[in-house]
Short mmCIF file of C-alpha atoms in Angstrom, two decimals:
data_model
loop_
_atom_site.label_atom_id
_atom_site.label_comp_id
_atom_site.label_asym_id
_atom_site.label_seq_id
_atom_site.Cartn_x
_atom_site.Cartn_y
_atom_site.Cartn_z
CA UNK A 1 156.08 148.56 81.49
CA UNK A 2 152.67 147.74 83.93
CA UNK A 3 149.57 146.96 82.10
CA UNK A 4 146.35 148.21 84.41
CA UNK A 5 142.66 147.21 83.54
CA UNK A 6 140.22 149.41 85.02
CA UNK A 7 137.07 147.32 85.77
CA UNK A 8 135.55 150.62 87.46
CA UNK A 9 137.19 153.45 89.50
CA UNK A 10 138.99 156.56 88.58
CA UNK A 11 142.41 155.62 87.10
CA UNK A 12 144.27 158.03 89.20
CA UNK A 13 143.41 157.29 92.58
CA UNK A 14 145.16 153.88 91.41
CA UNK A 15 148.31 155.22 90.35
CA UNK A 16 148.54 157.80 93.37
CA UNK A 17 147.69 155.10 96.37
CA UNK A 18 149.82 152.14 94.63
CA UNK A 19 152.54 154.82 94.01
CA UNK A 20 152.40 154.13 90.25
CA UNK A 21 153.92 156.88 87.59
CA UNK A 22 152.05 157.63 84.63
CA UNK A 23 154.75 157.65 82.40
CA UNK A 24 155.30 153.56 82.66
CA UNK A 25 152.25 152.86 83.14
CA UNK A 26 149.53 151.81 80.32
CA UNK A 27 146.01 152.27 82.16
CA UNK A 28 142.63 150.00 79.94
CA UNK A 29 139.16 150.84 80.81
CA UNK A 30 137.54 147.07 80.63
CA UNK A 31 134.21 145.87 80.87
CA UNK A 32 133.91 143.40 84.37
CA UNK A 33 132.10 140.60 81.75
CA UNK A 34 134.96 140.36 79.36
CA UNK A 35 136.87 138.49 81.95
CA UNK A 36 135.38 135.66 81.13
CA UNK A 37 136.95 135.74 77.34
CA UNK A 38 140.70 133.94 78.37
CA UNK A 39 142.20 134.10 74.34
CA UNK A 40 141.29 138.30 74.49
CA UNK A 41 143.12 139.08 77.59
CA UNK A 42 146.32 137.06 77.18
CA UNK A 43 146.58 138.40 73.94
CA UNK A 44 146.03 142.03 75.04
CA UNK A 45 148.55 140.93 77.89
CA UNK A 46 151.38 139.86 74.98
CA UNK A 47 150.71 142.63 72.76
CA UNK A 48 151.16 145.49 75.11
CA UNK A 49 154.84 143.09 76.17
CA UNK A 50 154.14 143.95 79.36
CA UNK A 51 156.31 142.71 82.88
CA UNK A 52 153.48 143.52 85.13
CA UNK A 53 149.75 143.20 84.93
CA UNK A 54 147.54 144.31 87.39
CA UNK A 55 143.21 144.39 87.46
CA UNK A 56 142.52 147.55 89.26
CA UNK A 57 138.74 147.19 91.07
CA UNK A 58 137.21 149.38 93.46
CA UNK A 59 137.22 147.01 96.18
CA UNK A 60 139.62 144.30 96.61
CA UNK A 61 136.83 141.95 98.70
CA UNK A 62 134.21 142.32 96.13
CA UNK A 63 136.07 140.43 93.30
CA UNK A 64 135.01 137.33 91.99
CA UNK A 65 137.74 136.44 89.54
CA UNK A 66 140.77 136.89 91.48
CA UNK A 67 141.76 132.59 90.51
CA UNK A 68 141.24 133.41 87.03
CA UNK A 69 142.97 136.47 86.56
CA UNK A 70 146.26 135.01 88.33
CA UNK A 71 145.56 132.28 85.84
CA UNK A 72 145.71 135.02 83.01
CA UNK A 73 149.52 135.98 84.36
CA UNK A 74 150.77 132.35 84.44
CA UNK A 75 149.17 132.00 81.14
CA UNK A 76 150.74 135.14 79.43
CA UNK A 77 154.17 136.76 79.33
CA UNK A 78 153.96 138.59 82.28
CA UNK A 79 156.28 138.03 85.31
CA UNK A 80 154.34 139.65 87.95
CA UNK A 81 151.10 141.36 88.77
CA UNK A 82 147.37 140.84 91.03
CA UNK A 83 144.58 142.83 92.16
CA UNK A 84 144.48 145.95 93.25
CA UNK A 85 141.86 148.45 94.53
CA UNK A 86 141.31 152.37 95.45
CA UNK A 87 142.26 151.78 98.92
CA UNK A 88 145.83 150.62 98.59
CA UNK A 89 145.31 146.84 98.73
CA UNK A 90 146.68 144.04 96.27
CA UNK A 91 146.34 141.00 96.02
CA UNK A 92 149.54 140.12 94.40
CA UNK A 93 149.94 137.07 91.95
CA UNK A 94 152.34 134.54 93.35
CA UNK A 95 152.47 131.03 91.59
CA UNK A 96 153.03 128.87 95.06
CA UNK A 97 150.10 130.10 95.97
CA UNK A 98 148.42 129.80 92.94
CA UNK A 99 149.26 126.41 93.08
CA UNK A 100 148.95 125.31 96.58
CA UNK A 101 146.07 127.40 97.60
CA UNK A 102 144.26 129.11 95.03
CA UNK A 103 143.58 126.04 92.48
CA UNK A 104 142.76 123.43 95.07
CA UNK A 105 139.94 125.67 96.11
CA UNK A 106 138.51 126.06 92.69
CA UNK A 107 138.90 122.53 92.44
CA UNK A 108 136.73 121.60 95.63
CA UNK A 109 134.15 124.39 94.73
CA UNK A 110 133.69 123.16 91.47
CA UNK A 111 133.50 119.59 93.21
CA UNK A 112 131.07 120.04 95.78
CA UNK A 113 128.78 122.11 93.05
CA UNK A 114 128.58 118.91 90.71
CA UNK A 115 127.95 117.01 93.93
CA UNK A 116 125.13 119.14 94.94
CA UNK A 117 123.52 118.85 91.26
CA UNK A 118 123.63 115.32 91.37
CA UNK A 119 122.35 114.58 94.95
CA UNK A 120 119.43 117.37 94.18
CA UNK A 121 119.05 115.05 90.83
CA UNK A 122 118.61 112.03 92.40
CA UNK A 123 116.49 113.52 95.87
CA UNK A 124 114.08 115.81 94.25
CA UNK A 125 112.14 112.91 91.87
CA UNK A 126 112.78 110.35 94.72
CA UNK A 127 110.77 112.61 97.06
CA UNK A 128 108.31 113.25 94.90
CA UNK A 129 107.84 109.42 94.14
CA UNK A 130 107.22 108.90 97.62
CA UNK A 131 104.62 111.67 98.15
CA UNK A 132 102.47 110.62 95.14
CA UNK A 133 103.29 106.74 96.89
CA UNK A 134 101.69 108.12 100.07
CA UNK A 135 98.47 109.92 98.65
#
């Protein structure tokens, strides 16, 4: 059984360029800001007891979540899934990658933002201490 959330799109040009039938596959409408709600899809994911989960969008390069969807297949009962979009690409979920790639990056970007808080923290009232020093 495949599991397919529809984040927007038609729902058939999905199953006719992936080569999907209709008969094993479930196909969700889902709103784009309930991806941020972890608990709702892995339970959605366990209920259906599906083997593969996919997150159809129309474009592949213009999703922001990909990390934390593949996060929502290690996290659930499914054994396989990704990304997919109207023009026949996927980004498929593979946990090596997830691991070795995927997560570092999150890691680094979530890094770097703190770092960038902090420095603009520390900069902004420093500069401004020295302009009101100088006038």
């Amino acid at each position: 059984m495949r599991l397919i959330l529809v984040l927007n799109g038609y729902e058939n040009n999905y199953l006719q360029v992936h080569g999907f039938s209709k008969e094993d596959t479930k196909i969700l409408k889902f709103d784009e800001k309930k991806l941020a709600a972890p608990s709702e899809i892995i339970k959605m994911i366990n209920n259906n007891s599906v083997s593969e989960f996919y997150v159809a969008s129309r474009e592949l390069g213009l999703q922001r979540f990909k990390t934390f969807i593949k996060l929502y297949i290690l996290l659930s009962k499914a054994k396989s899934g990704g990304i997919i979009d109207e023009y026949g690409n996927k980004d498929r979920y593979s946990l090596s990658k997830l691991i070795v790639n995927e997560l570092p990056m999150l890691f680094i970007e979530i890094l770097v933002s703190v770092l960038v808080v902090v420095y603009s923290y520390i900069k902004f009232p420093l500069m401004k201490w020295i302009l009101k020093k100088k006038i």
